[in-house]
Amino acid sequence: MAASDPKPLTVRCQCGNVSFLTPTAKPLALFHCHCTECQKQTSSAFGTSAIYTTEGIFPLSPDLSSKLKYFTRPTNQGRTMDCYFCTECGSRMFHRIKDPEGTPYPTLAIKGGCIDGLDWTGGKHIYLRSAVIKIPPEWEQYDTIP
């Protein structure tokens, strides 16, 4: 008997207004980002992003689109980032990067704390140059991005 494919995970905002499924059960990558933008966004020491393909999420359905707002900010690599949040509670749900010409990447970063059942093992700590807490040396880490 073949094992069934793992089921996608549910993503929810704090108030429950926004809810959708991840494209796959497991993200392509998991990052704990210590950059100053993520510190501001999370009001904490770092933000956690699970990287998934945009399959099944973009283009946004009319229902999901009606429950989200976004703002666009520049990145330090000359790109832009669309940052999506719940219109009711303000929870940041995900962000998507666009190249300098405005073409969206085929991936998005869903905020780890919004994903029910996320496997938090194996996350990479990035932008340690801005870290406000000490990270154990045995954890995978980078001054900027790998």
Short mmCIF file of C-alpha atoms in Angstrom, two decimals:
data_model
loop_
_atom_site.label_atom_id
_atom_site.label_comp_id
_atom_site.label_asym_id
_atom_site.label_seq_id
_atom_site.Cartn_x
_atom_site.Cartn_y
_atom_site.Cartn_z
CA MET A 1 0.00 0.00 0.00
CA ALA A 2 1.50 3.33 -1.09
CA ALA A 3 1.76 6.08 1.47
CA SER A 4 -0.54 8.98 0.75
CA ASP A 5 0.91 12.38 -0.02
CA PRO A 6 1.11 14.63 3.01
CA LYS A 7 -1.72 17.13 3.11
CA PRO A 8 -1.18 20.87 2.72
CA LEU A 9 -1.20 22.91 5.93
CA THR A 10 -3.74 25.54 6.93
CA VAL A 11 -2.63 29.15 7.11
CA ARG A 12 -4.69 31.41 9.40
CA CYS A 13 -4.48 34.95 10.64
CA GLN A 14 -4.92 35.77 14.32
CA CYS A 15 -8.66 36.55 14.06
CA GLY A 16 -9.49 33.74 11.60
CA ASN A 17 -10.73 36.07 8.84
CA VAL A 18 -8.01 34.87 6.45
CA SER A 19 -7.53 31.15 5.89
CA PHE A 20 -6.01 29.21 3.01
CA LEU A 21 -3.93 26.09 2.35
CA THR A 22 -0.23 25.92 1.61
CA PRO A 23 0.60 24.56 -1.86
CA THR A 24 2.42 21.58 -0.28
CA ALA A 25 2.79 20.10 3.20
CA LYS A 26 6.46 21.00 3.40
CA PRO A 27 8.00 24.35 2.46
CA LEU A 28 10.89 24.62 0.01
CA ALA A 29 12.90 26.37 2.75
CA LEU A 30 12.46 27.88 6.20
CA PHE A 31 14.20 31.09 7.26
CA HIS A 32 14.45 32.88 10.59
CA CYS A 33 15.31 36.40 9.46
CA HIS A 34 17.04 38.81 11.81
CA CYS A 35 17.03 41.85 9.48
CA THR A 36 15.73 45.12 10.88
CA GLU A 37 12.70 45.02 8.56
CA CYS A 38 11.60 41.64 9.97
CA GLN A 39 12.23 42.90 13.50
CA LYS A 40 9.88 45.82 12.83
CA GLN A 41 7.31 43.66 11.04
CA THR A 42 7.11 41.12 13.88
CA SER A 43 7.78 43.51 16.79
CA SER A 44 10.25 40.83 17.85
CA ALA A 45 13.86 39.67 17.49
CA PHE A 46 13.28 37.95 14.14
CA GLY A 47 10.63 36.80 11.67
CA THR A 48 10.08 33.29 10.36
CA SER A 49 9.20 32.72 6.72
CA ALA A 50 8.31 29.41 5.10
CA ILE A 51 9.02 29.53 1.37
CA TYR A 52 6.45 27.94 -0.95
CA THR A 53 5.65 28.08 -4.64
CA THR A 54 2.76 30.38 -5.52
CA GLU A 55 0.83 27.47 -7.06
CA GLY A 56 -2.82 27.58 -5.99
CA ILE A 57 -2.39 30.91 -4.19
CA PHE A 58 -1.60 33.32 -7.03
CA PRO A 59 -3.51 34.67 -8.70
CA LEU A 60 -5.43 35.37 -5.50
CA SER A 61 -9.03 34.18 -5.48
CA PRO A 62 -11.63 36.98 -5.22
CA ASP A 63 -12.53 35.75 -1.70
CA LEU A 64 -8.93 35.75 -0.45
CA SER A 65 -8.16 39.03 -2.20
CA SER A 66 -11.13 40.70 -0.47
CA LYS A 67 -9.70 39.79 2.97
CA LEU A 68 -6.16 41.04 2.34
CA LYS A 69 -4.46 44.37 1.85
CA TYR A 70 -0.86 44.87 0.89
CA PHE A 71 1.81 47.50 0.80
CA THR A 72 4.95 47.50 -1.30
CA ARG A 73 8.38 48.29 0.05
CA PRO A 74 11.82 48.34 -1.56
CA THR A 75 14.40 45.70 -0.69
CA ASN A 76 18.11 46.40 -0.33
CA GLN A 77 18.81 44.42 -3.53
CA GLY A 78 16.87 46.78 -5.83
CA ARG A 79 13.72 44.67 -5.86
CA THR A 80 10.30 45.30 -4.31
CA MET A 81 8.30 43.25 -1.85
CA ASP A 82 4.50 43.10 -1.67
CA CYS A 83 3.57 42.53 1.98
CA TYR A 84 0.07 41.06 2.52
CA PHE A 85 -1.90 41.33 5.77
CA CYS A 86 -5.40 40.64 7.12
CA THR A 87 -7.78 43.60 6.79
CA GLU A 88 -9.39 42.78 10.15
CA CYS A 89 -6.60 41.96 12.63
CA GLY A 90 -3.56 43.18 10.70
CA SER A 91 -1.66 39.87 10.89
CA ARG A 92 1.07 39.75 8.27
CA MET A 93 0.32 36.64 6.20
CA PHE A 94 2.96 36.50 3.48
CA HIS A 95 5.14 38.50 1.17
CA ARG A 96 6.17 38.15 -2.45
CA ILE A 97 9.24 39.65 -4.07
CA LYS A 98 9.33 41.23 -7.53
CA ASP A 99 12.48 41.69 -9.59
CA PRO A 100 13.64 45.21 -10.60
CA GLU A 101 11.43 45.01 -13.73
CA GLY A 102 8.36 44.23 -11.60
CA THR A 103 8.07 40.53 -12.44
CA PRO A 104 6.90 38.53 -9.39
CA TYR A 105 8.99 35.60 -8.22
CA PRO A 106 7.36 32.14 -8.49
CA THR A 107 7.62 31.79 -4.70
CA LEU A 108 6.18 33.51 -1.66
CA ALA A 109 7.16 33.64 1.99
CA ILE A 110 4.32 32.65 4.33
CA LYS A 111 4.79 33.77 7.93
CA GLY A 112 5.65 30.72 10.03
CA GLY A 113 3.46 31.58 13.01
CA CYS A 114 0.36 31.57 10.78
CA ILE A 115 0.89 27.99 9.53
CA ASP A 116 -0.84 25.29 11.60
CA GLY A 117 1.40 22.23 11.99
CA LEU A 118 4.55 23.71 10.41
CA ASP A 119 7.70 21.62 10.98
CA TRP A 120 10.10 24.19 12.43
CA THR A 121 13.21 21.99 12.18
CA GLY A 122 16.00 22.86 9.80
CA GLY A 123 15.37 26.59 9.60
CA LYS A 124 18.27 28.80 8.53
CA HIS A 125 19.02 31.97 10.49
CA ILE A 126 19.73 34.81 8.08
CA TYR A 127 20.84 38.45 8.43
CA LEU A 128 22.70 37.67 11.64
CA ARG A 129 24.58 40.93 11.17
CA SER A 130 21.42 42.61 12.59
CA ALA A 131 20.63 40.00 15.25
CA VAL A 132 19.66 41.27 18.70
CA ILE A 133 19.91 37.83 20.32
CA LYS A 134 22.72 35.27 20.29
CA ILE A 135 22.19 32.27 18.03
CA PRO A 136 23.91 29.00 19.02
CA PRO A 137 26.87 28.38 16.70
CA GLU A 138 25.66 24.87 15.80
CA TRP A 139 22.52 26.31 14.12
CA GLU A 140 22.82 27.09 10.42
CA GLN A 141 23.35 30.84 10.08
CA TYR A 142 24.47 33.54 7.66
CA ASP A 143 25.46 37.20 8.01
CA THR A 144 23.10 38.02 5.13
CA ILE A 145 21.51 35.39 2.86
CA PRO A 146 22.94 32.04 1.72
#
